Amino acid sequence: VTKGKKIMLKKIDKWVSYAENAMLVIGMLSTTFILFANVIMRFCFKSGIVWSNEYANYAIIWIVCGGCGACVRSDAHMRITAIPDMIKNEKVKQVLALIVYVICLAFSVVILTSGSRLVGSMMANNQKSAAMQIPLWWIYLSFPVGGGVMTFRFILKLIDSVKELIGKGGAQA
């Protein structure tokens, strides 16, 4: 990766990180606020916000899908480390990490492409949610968005992993 491309990747990474964080914070805060308001209204007025549970469900879907990319960014995704822990040779560990990133990249591309097809199908059907009456494709858009962000993050991890393997020292974009 040339210096110009590296600077471009850093800028894209910065904006994607900002969008991820904003989406996660807004999702968590809005869900918490709406569910709390619903509880208060049910307790005090014996009537709640009709669409609050539907909103919470959809917000959680977006939070989970958006959070996947954030987990890749900060290496917080779950993994089994029994095999890497048994390996003593650093080069073999680096090759194993590279293989894992390739598999994860393939998985994220499947999520991206399958999610995109699902969104296209939902747009064609023009279904709306029961309580909020929003197009359901808005909800399903979380899958290709999350898959796209994960794909971007795994590409960055692969670049760093290859750099580390060939001895140039990977520096996160």
C-alpha atoms as a printed R data frame, in Angstrom:
    type eleno elety resid chain resno       x       y      z
1   ATOM     1    CA   VAL     A     1   0.000   0.000  0.000
2   ATOM     2    CA   THR     A     2   1.480   3.315 -1.064
3   ATOM     3    CA   LYS     A     3   1.742   6.271  1.293
4   ATOM     4    CA   GLY     A     4  -1.133   8.110 -0.445
5   ATOM     5    CA   LYS     A     5  -3.394   5.062 -0.196
6   ATOM     6    CA   LYS     A     6  -2.434   4.614  3.446
7   ATOM     7    CA   ILE     A     7  -3.422   8.213  4.221
8   ATOM     8    CA   MET     A     8  -6.708   7.675  2.359
9   ATOM     9    CA   LEU     A     9  -7.377   4.468  4.336
10  ATOM    10    CA   LYS     A    10  -6.689   6.324  7.587
11  ATOM    11    CA   LYS     A    11  -9.188   9.041  6.650
12  ATOM    12    CA   ILE     A    12 -11.833   6.505  5.655
13  ATOM    13    CA   ASP     A    13 -11.163   4.540  8.846
14  ATOM    14    CA   LYS     A    14 -11.544   7.704 10.920
15  ATOM    15    CA   TRP     A    15 -14.918   8.586  9.362
16  ATOM    16    CA   VAL     A    16 -16.198   5.015  9.529
17  ATOM    17    CA   SER     A    17 -15.184   4.873 13.203
18  ATOM    18    CA   TYR     A    18 -16.940   8.165 13.869
19  ATOM    19    CA   ALA     A    19 -20.132   6.957 12.136
20  ATOM    20    CA   GLU     A    20 -19.956   3.620 13.987
21  ATOM    21    CA   ASN     A    21 -19.548   5.263 17.363
22  ATOM    22    CA   ALA     A    22 -22.304   7.795 16.698
23  ATOM    23    CA   MET     A    23 -24.707   5.067 15.568
24  ATOM    24    CA   LEU     A    24 -23.934   2.923 18.604
25  ATOM    25    CA   VAL     A    25 -24.300   5.793 21.088
26  ATOM    26    CA   ILE     A    26 -27.488   7.128 19.492
27  ATOM    27    CA   GLY     A    27 -28.931   3.613 19.296
28  ATOM    28    CA   MET     A    28 -28.199   2.804 22.918
29  ATOM    29    CA   LEU     A    29 -29.324   6.162 24.291
30  ATOM    30    CA   SER     A    30 -32.515   6.336 22.251
31  ATOM    31    CA   THR     A    31 -33.470   2.754 23.090
32  ATOM    32    CA   THR     A    32 -32.825   3.327 26.777
33  ATOM    33    CA   PHE     A    33 -34.792   6.594 26.769
34  ATOM    34    CA   ILE     A    34 -37.789   5.199 24.871
35  ATOM    35    CA   LEU     A    35 -38.023   2.034 26.971
36  ATOM    36    CA   PHE     A    36 -37.653   4.028 30.181
37  ATOM    37    CA   ALA     A    37 -40.362   6.481 29.059
38  ATOM    38    CA   ASN     A    38 -42.587   3.536 28.157
39  ATOM    39    CA   VAL     A    39 -42.193   2.020 31.634
40  ATOM    40    CA   ILE     A    40 -42.978   5.351 33.296
41  ATOM    41    CA   MET     A    41 -46.025   5.898 31.085
42  ATOM    42    CA   ARG     A    42 -47.347   2.398 31.768
43  ATOM    43    CA   PHE     A    43 -46.818   2.840 35.496
44  ATOM    44    CA   CYS     A    44 -48.225   6.362 35.781
45  ATOM    45    CA   PHE     A    45 -50.837   6.490 33.031
46  ATOM    46    CA   LYS     A    46 -51.618   2.783 32.506
47  ATOM    47    CA   SER     A    47 -50.869   3.266 28.816
48  ATOM    48    CA   GLY     A    48 -47.519   3.016 27.070
49  ATOM    49    CA   ILE     A    49 -45.880   3.910 23.793
50  ATOM    50    CA   VAL     A    50 -47.338   1.484 21.261
51  ATOM    51    CA   TRP     A    51 -44.251   1.311 19.076
52  ATOM    52    CA   SER     A    52 -41.569   1.255 21.802
53  ATOM    53    CA   ASN     A    53 -40.898  -2.494 21.729
54  ATOM    54    CA   GLU     A    54 -40.709  -2.559 17.951
55  ATOM    55    CA   TYR     A    55 -38.295   0.382 18.005
56  ATOM    56    CA   ALA     A    56 -36.147  -1.317 20.643
57  ATOM    57    CA   ASN     A    57 -35.989  -4.524 18.611
58  ATOM    58    CA   TYR     A    58 -34.983  -2.693 15.439
59  ATOM    59    CA   ALA     A    59 -32.465  -0.487 17.250
60  ATOM    60    CA   ILE     A    60 -30.850  -3.557 18.811
61  ATOM    61    CA   ILE     A    61 -30.530  -5.141 15.363
62  ATOM    62    CA   TRP     A    62 -28.703  -2.014 14.129
63  ATOM    63    CA   ILE     A    63 -26.570  -1.879 17.292
64  ATOM    64    CA   VAL     A    64 -25.495  -5.510 16.897
65  ATOM    65    CA   CYS     A    65 -24.756  -5.227 13.180
66  ATOM    66    CA   GLY     A    66 -22.938  -1.925 13.658
67  ATOM    67    CA   GLY     A    67 -21.134  -3.249 16.694
68  ATOM    68    CA   CYS     A    68 -19.618  -6.101 14.693
69  ATOM    69    CA   GLY     A    69 -17.413  -3.689 12.761
70  ATOM    70    CA   ALA     A    70 -16.475  -1.883 15.953
71  ATOM    71    CA   CYS     A    71 -15.478  -5.212 17.512
72  ATOM    72    CA   VAL     A    72 -13.231  -6.010 14.553
73  ATOM    73    CA   ARG     A    73 -11.695  -2.521 14.819
74  ATOM    74    CA   SER     A    74 -10.783  -3.000 18.479
75  ATOM    75    CA   ASP     A    75 -10.062  -6.755 18.311
76  ATOM    76    CA   ALA     A    76 -12.961  -7.405 20.697
77  ATOM    77    CA   HIS     A    77 -14.611 -10.182 18.703
78  ATOM    78    CA   MET     A    78 -14.706 -13.613 20.260
79  ATOM    79    CA   ARG     A    79 -12.048 -16.112 19.289
80  ATOM    80    CA   ILE     A    80 -10.659 -19.427 20.346
81  ATOM    81    CA   THR     A    81  -6.976 -19.109 21.176
82  ATOM    82    CA   ALA     A    82  -6.099 -22.690 22.103
83  ATOM    83    CA   ILE     A    83  -4.195 -23.399 18.874
84  ATOM    84    CA   PRO     A    84  -2.321 -20.056 18.652
85  ATOM    85    CA   ASP     A    85  -1.393 -20.374 22.330
86  ATOM    86    CA   MET     A    86   0.233 -23.767 21.665
87  ATOM    87    CA   ILE     A    87   2.318 -22.472 18.756
88  ATOM    88    CA   LYS     A    88   5.738 -21.111 19.713
89  ATOM    89    CA   ASN     A    89   6.979 -19.971 16.290
90  ATOM    90    CA   GLU     A    90   5.961 -16.330 15.663
91  ATOM    91    CA   LYS     A    91   5.944 -16.691 11.863
92  ATOM    92    CA   VAL     A    92   3.544 -19.643 12.116
93  ATOM    93    CA   LYS     A    93   1.316 -17.587 14.424
94  ATOM    94    CA   GLN     A    94   1.348 -14.745 11.891
95  ATOM    95    CA   VAL     A    95   0.426 -17.111  9.044
96  ATOM    96    CA   LEU     A    96  -2.388 -18.542 11.177
97  ATOM    97    CA   ALA     A    97  -3.647 -15.018 11.922
98  ATOM    98    CA   LEU     A    98  -3.561 -14.250  8.200
99  ATOM    99    CA   ILE     A    99  -5.618 -17.373  7.448
100 ATOM   100    CA   VAL     A   100  -8.138 -16.432 10.141
101 ATOM   101    CA   TYR     A   101  -8.484 -12.914  8.695
102 ATOM   102    CA   VAL     A   102  -9.058 -14.334  5.199
103 ATOM   103    CA   ILE     A   103 -11.814 -16.611  6.542
104 ATOM   104    CA   CYS     A   104 -13.375 -13.733  8.484
105 ATOM   105    CA   LEU     A   105 -13.176 -11.513  5.400
106 ATOM   106    CA   ALA     A   106 -14.978 -14.171  3.367
107 ATOM   107    CA   PHE     A   107 -17.668 -14.407  6.056
108 ATOM   108    CA   SER     A   108 -18.159 -10.635  6.114
109 ATOM   109    CA   VAL     A   109 -18.436 -10.550  2.304
110 ATOM   110    CA   VAL     A   110 -21.150 -13.229  2.524
111 ATOM   111    CA   ILE     A   111 -23.027 -11.072  5.050
112 ATOM   112    CA   LEU     A   112 -22.598  -8.032  2.798
113 ATOM   113    CA   THR     A   113 -23.814  -9.756 -0.373
114 ATOM   114    CA   SER     A   114 -26.602 -11.785  1.252
115 ATOM   115    CA   GLY     A   115 -27.770  -8.719  3.164
116 ATOM   116    CA   SER     A   116 -27.792  -6.673 -0.039
117 ATOM   117    CA   ARG     A   117 -29.948  -9.274 -1.787
118 ATOM   118    CA   LEU     A   118 -32.282  -9.340  1.214
119 ATOM   119    CA   VAL     A   119 -32.632  -5.548  1.170
120 ATOM   120    CA   GLY     A   120 -33.381  -5.650 -2.561
121 ATOM   121    CA   SER     A   121 -36.056  -8.257 -1.960
122 ATOM   122    CA   MET     A   122 -37.574  -6.238  0.891
123 ATOM   123    CA   MET     A   123 -37.615  -3.100 -1.263
124 ATOM   124    CA   ALA     A   124 -39.439  -4.994 -4.007
125 ATOM   125    CA   ASN     A   125 -42.050  -6.271 -1.517
126 ATOM   126    CA   ASN     A   126 -42.481  -2.808  0.036
127 ATOM   127    CA   GLN     A   127 -43.429  -4.258  3.431
128 ATOM   128    CA   LYS     A   128 -43.857  -1.966  6.407
129 ATOM   129    CA   SER     A   129 -43.375  -2.661 10.098
130 ATOM   130    CA   ALA     A   130 -46.490  -3.297 12.176
131 ATOM   131    CA   ALA     A   131 -46.391  -0.497 14.738
132 ATOM   132    CA   MET     A   132 -44.088   2.163 13.299
133 ATOM   133    CA   GLN     A   133 -45.099   1.705  9.643
134 ATOM   134    CA   ILE     A   134 -41.548   2.161  8.369
135 ATOM   135    CA   PRO     A   135 -40.241   0.202  5.373
136 ATOM   136    CA   LEU     A   136 -38.739  -3.064  6.618
137 ATOM   137    CA   TRP     A   137 -35.807  -2.719  4.250
138 ATOM   138    CA   TRP     A   138 -34.534   0.063  6.536
139 ATOM   139    CA   ILE     A   139 -34.118  -2.554  9.254
140 ATOM   140    CA   TYR     A   140 -32.577  -5.149  6.948
141 ATOM   141    CA   LEU     A   141 -30.148  -2.536  5.627
142 ATOM   142    CA   SER     A   142 -28.229  -3.107  8.867
143 ATOM   143    CA   PHE     A   143 -26.890  -6.419  7.475
144 ATOM   144    CA   PRO     A   144 -25.133  -5.105  4.355
145 ATOM   145    CA   VAL     A   145 -23.970  -2.021  6.270
146 ATOM   146    CA   GLY     A   146 -22.545  -4.159  9.081
147 ATOM   147    CA   GLY     A   147 -21.073  -6.627  6.582
148 ATOM   148    CA   GLY     A   148 -19.524  -3.776  4.606
149 ATOM   149    CA   VAL     A   149 -17.922  -2.246  7.676
150 ATOM   150    CA   MET     A   150 -16.620  -5.647  8.777
151 ATOM   151    CA   THR     A   151 -15.261  -6.245  5.270
152 ATOM   152    CA   PHE     A   152 -13.445  -2.896  5.379
153 ATOM   153    CA   ARG     A   153 -12.049  -3.648  8.844
154 ATOM   154    CA   PHE     A   154 -10.885  -7.152  7.879
155 ATOM   155    CA   ILE     A   155  -9.166  -5.745  4.782
156 ATOM   156    CA   LEU     A   156  -7.258  -3.360  7.077
157 ATOM   157    CA   LYS     A   157  -6.387  -6.290  9.374
158 ATOM   158    CA   LEU     A   158  -5.205  -8.317  6.375
159 ATOM   159    CA   ILE     A   159  -2.996  -5.471  5.153
160 ATOM   160    CA   ASP     A   160  -1.415  -5.165  8.603
161 ATOM   161    CA   SER     A   161  -1.067  -8.928  8.905
162 ATOM   162    CA   VAL     A   162   0.704  -9.207  5.547
163 ATOM   163    CA   LYS     A   163   3.002  -6.299  6.452
164 ATOM   164    CA   GLU     A   164   3.847  -7.970  9.737
165 ATOM   165    CA   LEU     A   165   4.467 -11.293  8.029
166 ATOM   166    CA   ILE     A   166   6.878  -9.844  5.472
167 ATOM   167    CA   GLY     A   167   8.607  -7.810  8.158
168 ATOM   168    CA   LYS     A   168   7.517  -4.245  7.467
169 ATOM   169    CA   GLY     A   169   5.656  -3.901 10.758
170 ATOM   170    CA   GLY     A   170   1.930  -3.462 10.472
171 ATOM   171    CA   ALA     A   171   0.510  -0.143 11.543
172 ATOM   172    CA   GLN     A   172  -3.270   0.030 11.776
173 ATOM   173    CA   ALA     A   173  -4.643   2.277  9.063
